[in-house]
Every structure is written in structure tokens, then in C-alpha cells.
Amino acid sequence: MPKSKVRKKSVYTAPSSDRRTPVKVRGGGPSHPLYIAVMLGVMVIGLAWLVVNYIAGQKIPFMSDLGNWNFAIGFALMIGGLLMTMRWR
């Protein structure tokens, strides 16, 4: 069986990089202490909301009116605090 012919490939030339201008990335410093306090506070308030709902939810009028929405409120507060941790430096 005859050997197939080898194709010649053209030499790759990279495009010139002088069309792009470098962008300076602003260095992020540490988060403000107030941001950290709010972040932790929101998570603790969410946890406290759920604990109070379990312990005395039926005795507090507005919490008993909310019913199962208390779980949504407590978990939403905790998830909000957890989402804030993504911006924490």
C-alpha cells in the first residue's frame, strides 16, 4: 500500500497585541468593619428568628399570623448574610 502524502501546514503567526490596552484592576482592600458587623448581624437575626419561632412562635401574635412564612423569613435572612460573605475581603 503506498504511503499518503504529508500536507504542509502554514506557520501560525499570533495577532499583534498592540490593539489592546491593558486595564488596571483596582486592588480591593479589606472590607469595612461595619460591613462585617451587618453581615454577621443579618445571619444571627435570621437564626434568632427561627429559634424564637420554634420556642415561642405561637405566643407572639404577629408570628402566629405569619405561620409557615416564618421559615422563609428566617432562611432568607441567613441566606442574605451568606451572600454578603462573597463580597467580604
GROMACS .gro file of N, CA, C and O in nm:
model
  356
    1MET      N    1   0.084  -0.116   0.000
    1MET     CA    2   0.000   0.000   0.000
    1MET      C    3   0.090   0.123   0.000
    1MET      O    4   0.180   0.133   0.083
    2PRO      N    5   0.065   0.218  -0.089
    2PRO     CA    6   0.150   0.337  -0.094
    2PRO      C    7   0.124   0.430   0.025
    2PRO      O    8   0.015   0.437   0.077
    3LYS      N    9   0.228   0.500   0.065
    3LYS     CA   10   0.219   0.594   0.177
    3LYS      C   11   0.152   0.722   0.128
    3LYS      O   12   0.179   0.770   0.019
    4SER      N   13   0.061   0.780   0.215
    4SER     CA   14  -0.008   0.903   0.176
    4SER      C   15   0.086   1.022   0.183
    4SER      O   16   0.184   1.022   0.258
    5LYS      N   17   0.053   1.124   0.109
    5LYS     CA   18   0.137   1.243   0.106
    5LYS      C   19   0.113   1.326   0.232
    5LYS      O   20   0.002   1.337   0.281
    6VAL      N   21   0.218   1.385   0.283
    6VAL     CA   22   0.210   1.468   0.402
    6VAL      C   23   0.178   1.611   0.358
    6VAL      O   24   0.244   1.667   0.272
    7ARG      N   25   0.074   1.668   0.421
    7ARG     CA   26   0.037   1.806   0.387
    7ARG      C   27   0.123   1.904   0.463
    7ARG      O   28   0.156   1.884   0.580
    8LYS      N   29   0.157   2.010   0.398
    8LYS     CA   30   0.235   2.114   0.463
    8LYS      C   31   0.139   2.212   0.530
    8LYS      O   32   0.042   2.257   0.469
    9LYS      N   33   0.166   2.243   0.657
    9LYS     CA   34   0.084   2.338   0.730
    9LYS      C   35   0.150   2.474   0.728
    9LYS      O   36   0.272   2.486   0.735
   10SER      N   37   0.066   2.576   0.721
   10SER     CA   38   0.122   2.710   0.724
   10SER      C   39   0.164   2.744   0.867
   10SER      O   40   0.106   2.697   0.964
   11VAL      N   41   0.265   2.827   0.879
   11VAL     CA   42   0.318   2.863   1.010
   11VAL      C   43   0.221   2.960   1.076
   11VAL      O   44   0.173   3.057   1.018
   12TYR      N   45   0.190   2.933   1.203
   12TYR     CA   46   0.096   3.017   1.279
   12TYR      C   47   0.165   3.145   1.323
   12TYR      O   48   0.275   3.142   1.379
   13THR      N   49   0.099   3.256   1.297
   13THR     CA   50   0.150   3.385   1.345
   13THR      C   51   0.045   3.444   1.438
   13THR      O   52  -0.071   3.457   1.402
   14ALA      N   53   0.087   3.477   1.556
   14ALA     CA   54  -0.004   3.534   1.655
   14ALA      C   55  -0.042   3.676   1.616
   14ALA      O   56   0.041   3.750   1.562
   15PRO      N   57  -0.165   3.716   1.641
   15PRO     CA   58  -0.204   3.853   1.610
   15PRO      C   59  -0.127   3.951   1.699
   15PRO      O   60  -0.091   3.919   1.812
   16SER      N   61  -0.105   4.068   1.647
   16SER     CA   62  -0.030   4.167   1.724
   16SER      C   63  -0.113   4.212   1.843
   16SER      O   64  -0.233   4.229   1.835
   17SER      N   65  -0.047   4.231   1.955
   17SER     CA   66  -0.117   4.264   2.079
   17SER      C   67  -0.122   4.414   2.105
   17SER      O   68  -0.164   4.455   2.212
   18ASP      N   69  -0.078   4.496   2.012
   18ASP     CA   70  -0.077   4.640   2.036
   18ASP      C   71  -0.216   4.701   2.018
   18ASP      O   72  -0.234   4.819   2.047
   19ARG      N   73  -0.315   4.625   1.975
   19ARG     CA   74  -0.450   4.679   1.963
   19ARG      C   75  -0.521   4.686   2.098
   19ARG      O   76  -0.612   4.763   2.116
   20ARG      N   77  -0.480   4.604   2.189
   20ARG     CA   78  -0.544   4.602   2.320
   20ARG      C   79  -0.466   4.688   2.417
   20ARG      O   80  -0.345   4.686   2.421
   21THR      N   81  -0.537   4.762   2.498
   21THR     CA   82  -0.471   4.841   2.601
   21THR      C   83  -0.493   4.771   2.734
   21THR      O   84  -0.603   4.724   2.763
   22PRO      N   85  -0.392   4.762   2.816
   22PRO     CA   86  -0.408   4.695   2.944
   22PRO      C   87  -0.500   4.775   3.037
   22PRO      O   88  -0.499   4.898   3.038
   23VAL      N   89  -0.581   4.702   3.111
   23VAL     CA   90  -0.675   4.764   3.205
   23VAL      C   91  -0.623   4.739   3.346
   23VAL      O   92  -0.592   4.626   3.382
   24LYS      N   93  -0.614   4.845   3.423
   24LYS     CA   94  -0.568   4.830   3.560
   24LYS      C   95  -0.685   4.783   3.646
   24LYS      O   96  -0.793   4.840   3.642
   25VAL      N   97  -0.660   4.680   3.723
   25VAL     CA   98  -0.760   4.627   3.813
   25VAL      C   99  -0.739   4.693   3.948
   25VAL      O  100  -0.628   4.692   4.002
   26ARG      N  101  -0.846   4.751   3.998
   26ARG     CA  102  -0.837   4.819   4.126
   26ARG      C  103  -0.820   4.716   4.237
   26ARG      O  104  -0.897   4.622   4.248
   27GLY      N  105  -0.717   4.733   4.315
   27GLY     CA  106  -0.692   4.639   4.424
   27GLY      C  107  -0.795   4.658   4.534
   27GLY      O  108  -0.819   4.769   4.580
   28GLY      N  109  -0.858   4.550   4.572
   28GLY     CA  110  -0.959   4.558   4.676
   28GLY      C  111  -0.895   4.543   4.813
   28GLY      O  112  -0.827   4.445   4.840
   29GLY      N  113  -0.917   4.640   4.894
   29GLY     CA  114  -0.866   4.634   5.029
   29GLY      C  115  -0.960   4.554   5.117
   29GLY      O  116  -1.059   4.498   5.071
   30PRO      N  117  -0.932   4.549   5.243
   30PRO     CA  118  -1.019   4.475   5.334
   30PRO      C  119  -1.155   4.543   5.348
   30PRO      O  120  -1.169   4.663   5.328
   31SER      N  121  -1.255   4.463   5.382
   31SER     CA  122  -1.390   4.516   5.398
   31SER      C  123  -1.397   4.607   5.520
   31SER      O  124  -1.322   4.592   5.617
   32HIS      N  125  -1.491   4.698   5.514
   32HIS     CA  126  -1.514   4.789   5.626
   32HIS      C  127  -1.569   4.708   5.743
   32HIS      O  128  -1.648   4.616   5.724
   33PRO      N  129  -1.528   4.740   5.864
   33PRO     CA  130  -1.578   4.665   5.980
   33PRO      C  131  -1.731   4.671   5.994
   33PRO      O  132  -1.792   4.577   6.045
   34LEU      N  133  -1.791   4.779   5.949
   34LEU     CA  134  -1.937   4.789   5.955
   34LEU      C  135  -2.002   4.686   5.863
   34LEU      O  136  -2.106   4.628   5.897
   35TYR      N  137  -1.941   4.661   5.748
   35TYR     CA  138  -1.994   4.560   5.656
   35TYR      C  139  -1.992   4.422   5.721
   35TYR      O  140  -2.088   4.346   5.710
   36ILE      N  141  -1.885   4.391   5.790
   36ILE     CA  142  -1.873   4.262   5.857
   36ILE      C  143  -1.976   4.251   5.969
   36ILE      O  144  -2.040   4.146   5.987
   37ALA      N  145  -1.996   4.361   6.042
   37ALA     CA  146  -2.094   4.360   6.151
   37ALA      C  147  -2.235   4.339   6.097
   37ALA      O  148  -2.315   4.264   6.154
   38VAL      N  149  -2.268   4.406   5.986
   38VAL     CA  150  -2.400   4.390   5.927
   38VAL      C  151  -2.418   4.248   5.874
   38VAL      O  152  -2.524   4.185   5.892
   39MET      N  153  -2.316   4.195   5.810
   39MET     CA  154  -2.321   4.059   5.756
   39MET      C  155  -2.348   3.958   5.867
   39MET      O  156  -2.439   3.874   5.856
   40LEU      N  157  -2.271   3.965   5.973
   40LEU     CA  158  -2.290   3.871   6.084
   40LEU      C  159  -2.422   3.896   6.155
   40LEU      O  160  -2.490   3.802   6.198
   41GLY      N  161  -2.461   4.023   6.164
   41GLY     CA  162  -2.588   4.057   6.229
   41GLY      C  163  -2.708   4.000   6.155
   41GLY      O  164  -2.801   3.948   6.216
   42VAL      N  165  -2.705   4.007   6.023
   42VAL     CA  166  -2.816   3.954   5.943
   42VAL      C  167  -2.826   3.803   5.961
   42VAL      O  168  -2.937   3.748   5.975
   43MET      N  169  -2.712   3.735   5.964
   43MET     CA  170  -2.716   3.590   5.984
   43MET      C  171  -2.767   3.553   6.123
   43MET      O  172  -2.847   3.461   6.139
   44VAL      N  173  -2.724   3.627   6.225
   44VAL     CA  174  -2.767   3.598   6.362
   44VAL      C  175  -2.915   3.632   6.379
   44VAL      O  176  -2.988   3.558   6.448
   45ILE      N  177  -2.963   3.739   6.318
   45ILE     CA  178  -3.105   3.773   6.327
   45ILE      C  179  -3.190   3.665   6.261
   45ILE      O  180  -3.296   3.628   6.313
   46GLY      N  181  -3.144   3.613   6.148
   46GLY     CA  182  -3.217   3.503   6.082
   46GLY      C  183  -3.222   3.379   6.170
   46GLY      O  184  -3.327   3.315   6.182
   47LEU      N  185  -3.110   3.346   6.233
   47LEU     CA  186  -3.108   3.232   6.322
   47LEU      C  187  -3.197   3.256   6.444
   47LEU      O  188  -3.273   3.167   6.485
   48ALA      N  189  -3.191   3.375   6.500
   48ALA     CA  190  -3.274   3.408   6.616
   48ALA      C  191  -3.422   3.405   6.579
   48ALA      O  192  -3.506   3.362   6.660
   49TRP      N  193  -3.456   3.448   6.458
   49TRP     CA  194  -3.596   3.445   6.413
   49TRP      C  195  -3.649   3.301   6.414
   49TRP      O  196  -3.760   3.275   6.460
   50LEU      N  197  -3.568   3.208   6.364
   50LEU     CA  198  -3.610   3.069   6.361
   50LEU      C  199  -3.619   3.009   6.501
   50LEU      O  200  -3.712   2.934   6.532
   51VAL      N  201  -3.525   3.043   6.587
   51VAL     CA  202  -3.526   2.990   6.723
   51VAL      C  203  -3.647   3.042   6.799
   51VAL      O  204  -3.717   2.965   6.867
   52VAL      N  205  -3.675   3.171   6.786
   52VAL     CA  206  -3.791   3.229   6.854
   52VAL      C  207  -3.919   3.169   6.797
   52VAL      O  208  -4.015   3.143   6.870
   53ASN      N  209  -3.922   3.143   6.668
   53ASN     CA  210  -4.040   3.081   6.607
   53ASN      C  211  -4.064   2.942   6.666
   53ASN      O  212  -4.179   2.907   6.695
   54TYR      N  213  -3.960   2.865   6.685
   54TYR     CA  214  -3.977   2.732   6.741
   54TYR      C  215  -4.017   2.737   6.889
   54TYR      O  216  -4.101   2.660   6.933
   55ILE      N  217  -3.955   2.827   6.965
   55ILE     CA  218  -3.978   2.828   7.109
   55ILE      C  219  -4.109   2.898   7.145
   55ILE      O  220  -4.189   2.845   7.223
   56ALA      N  221  -4.131   3.018   7.091
   56ALA     CA  222  -4.248   3.097   7.134
   56ALA      C  223  -4.326   3.153   7.018
   56ALA      O  224  -4.392   3.256   7.032
   57GLY      N  225  -4.325   3.087   6.905
   57GLY     CA  226  -4.393   3.140   6.786
   57GLY      C  227  -4.543   3.148   6.801
   57GLY      O  228  -4.608   3.237   6.747
   58GLN      N  229  -4.603   3.056   6.878
   58GLN     CA  230  -4.749   3.056   6.894
   58GLN      C  231  -4.795   3.161   6.994
   58GLN      O  232  -4.912   3.201   6.993
   59LYS      N  233  -4.706   3.207   7.081
   59LYS     CA  234  -4.742   3.306   7.183
   59LYS      C  235  -4.727   3.450   7.134
   59LYS      O  236  -4.781   3.541   7.194
   60ILE      N  237  -4.653   3.471   7.025
   60ILE     CA  238  -4.632   3.605   6.970
   60ILE      C  239  -4.734   3.625   6.858
   60ILE      O  240  -4.736   3.549   6.762
   61PRO      N  241  -4.822   3.726   6.870
   61PRO     CA  242  -4.934   3.739   6.776
   61PRO      C  243  -4.893   3.751   6.629
   61PRO      O  244  -4.947   3.680   6.544
   62PHE      N  245  -4.798   3.838   6.597
   62PHE     CA  246  -4.764   3.856   6.455
   62PHE      C  247  -4.692   3.736   6.398
   62PHE      O  248  -4.702   3.707   6.279
   63MET      N  249  -4.619   3.662   6.482
   63MET     CA  250  -4.550   3.543   6.432
   63MET      C  251  -4.650   3.428   6.409
   63MET      O  252  -4.635   3.351   6.315
   64SER      N  253  -4.750   3.420   6.492
   64SER     CA  254  -4.850   3.314   6.469
   64SER      C  255  -4.935   3.346   6.347
   64SER      O  256  -4.983   3.255   6.279
   65ASP      N  257  -4.953   3.475   6.316
   65ASP     CA  258  -5.028   3.513   6.195
   65ASP      C  259  -4.949   3.477   6.068
   65ASP      O  260  -5.009   3.446   5.966
   66LEU      N  261  -4.817   3.485   6.076
   66LEU     CA  262  -4.735   3.454   5.958
   66LEU      C  263  -4.733   3.305   5.926
   66LEU      O  264  -4.714   3.268   5.810
   67GLY      N  265  -4.746   3.222   6.026
   67GLY     CA  266  -4.748   3.077   6.003
   67GLY      C  267  -4.616   3.026   5.950
   67GLY      O  268  -4.509   3.051   6.006
   68ASN      N  269  -4.622   2.953   5.838
   68ASN     CA  270  -4.501   2.893   5.781
   68ASN      C  271  -4.411   2.996   5.712
   68ASN      O  272  -4.298   2.963   5.674
   69TRP      N  273  -4.457   3.117   5.691
   69TRP     CA  274  -4.373   3.221   5.633
   69TRP      C  275  -4.257   3.258   5.725
   69TRP      O  276  -4.160   3.320   5.682
   70ASN      N  277  -4.268   3.221   5.853
   70ASN     CA  278  -4.157   3.246   5.945
   70ASN      C  279  -4.031   3.173   5.900
   70ASN      O  280  -3.920   3.224   5.916
   71PHE      N  281  -4.047   3.053   5.844
   71PHE     CA  282  -3.931   2.979   5.794
   71PHE      C  283  -3.868   3.053   5.676
   71PHE      O  284  -3.745   3.062   5.666
   72ALA      N  285  -3.952   3.104   5.588
   72ALA     CA  286  -3.899   3.177   5.472
   72ALA      C  287  -3.825   3.303   5.516
   72ALA      O  288  -3.719   3.336   5.462
   73ILE      N  289  -3.879   3.373   5.615
   73ILE     CA  290  -3.815   3.496   5.663
   73ILE      C  291  -3.681   3.462   5.728
   73ILE      O  292  -3.578   3.527   5.700
   74GLY      N  293  -3.677   3.363   5.815
   74GLY     CA  294  -3.553   3.326   5.884
   74GLY      C  295  -3.446   3.278   5.787
   74GLY      O  296  -3.331   3.321   5.795
   75PHE      N  297  -3.485   3.190   5.695
   75PHE     CA  298  -3.386   3.139   5.600
   75PHE      C  299  -3.343   3.248   5.501
   75PHE      O  300  -3.227   3.251   5.459
   76ALA      N  301  -3.433   3.337   5.463
   76ALA     CA  302  -3.396   3.446   5.372
   76ALA      C  303  -3.293   3.538   5.438
   76ALA      O  304  -3.198   3.583   5.372
   77LEU      N  305  -3.311   3.566   5.567
   77LEU     CA  306  -3.213   3.649   5.637
   77LEU      C  307  -3.076   3.579   5.644
   77LEU      O  308  -2.973   3.642   5.620
   78MET      N  309  -3.078   3.451   5.675
   78MET     CA  310  -2.950   3.379   5.683
   78MET      C  311  -2.883   3.368   5.546
   78MET      O  312  -2.762   3.385   5.534
   79ILE      N  313  -2.960   3.343   5.442
   79ILE     CA  314  -2.903   3.334   5.307
   79ILE      C  315  -2.852   3.471   5.262
   79ILE      O  316  -2.748   3.481   5.197
   80GLY      N  317  -2.924   3.577   5.301
   80GLY     CA  318  -2.875   3.711   5.269
   80GLY      C  319  -2.740   3.738   5.332
   80GLY      O  320  -2.650   3.796   5.270
   81GLY      N  321  -2.722   3.696   5.457
   81GLY     CA  322  -2.591   3.710   5.522
   81GLY      C  323  -2.484   3.625   5.455
   81GLY      O  324  -2.370   3.669   5.440
   82LEU      N  325  -2.521   3.505   5.413
   82LEU     CA  326  -2.424   3.420   5.344
   82LEU      C  327  -2.386   3.478   5.209
   82LEU      O  328  -2.271   3.467   5.166
   83LEU      N  329  -2.481   3.538   5.140
   83LEU     CA  330  -2.448   3.602   5.012
   83LEU      C  331  -2.356   3.722   5.032
   83LEU      O  332  -2.274   3.753   4.945
   84MET      N  333  -2.370   3.788   5.145
   84MET     CA  334  -2.281   3.901   5.174
   84MET      C  335  -2.137   3.855   5.194
   84MET      O  336  -2.044   3.932   5.174
   85THR      N  337  -2.118   3.729   5.235
   85THR     CA  338  -1.982   3.681   5.257
   85THR      C  339  -1.903   3.674   5.127
   85THR      O  340  -1.780   3.673   5.131
   86MET      N  341  -1.972   3.669   5.013
   86MET     CA  342  -1.899   3.664   4.885
   86MET      C  343  -1.829   3.796   4.854
   86MET      O  344  -1.732   3.798   4.780
   87ARG      N  345  -1.876   3.906   4.909
   87ARG     CA  346  -1.813   4.036   4.887
   87ARG      C  347  -1.714   4.071   4.997
   87ARG      O  348  -1.651   4.176   4.994
   88TRP      N  349  -1.704   3.985   5.098
   88TRP     CA  350  -1.617   4.011   5.213
   88TRP      C  351  -1.472   3.987   5.174
   88TRP      O  352  -1.436   3.887   5.116
   89ARG      N  353  -1.386   4.084   5.204
   89ARG     CA  354  -1.242   4.071   5.177
   89ARG      C  355  -1.165   4.084   5.306
   89ARG      O  356  -1.193   4.158   5.391
   0.00000   0.00000   0.00000
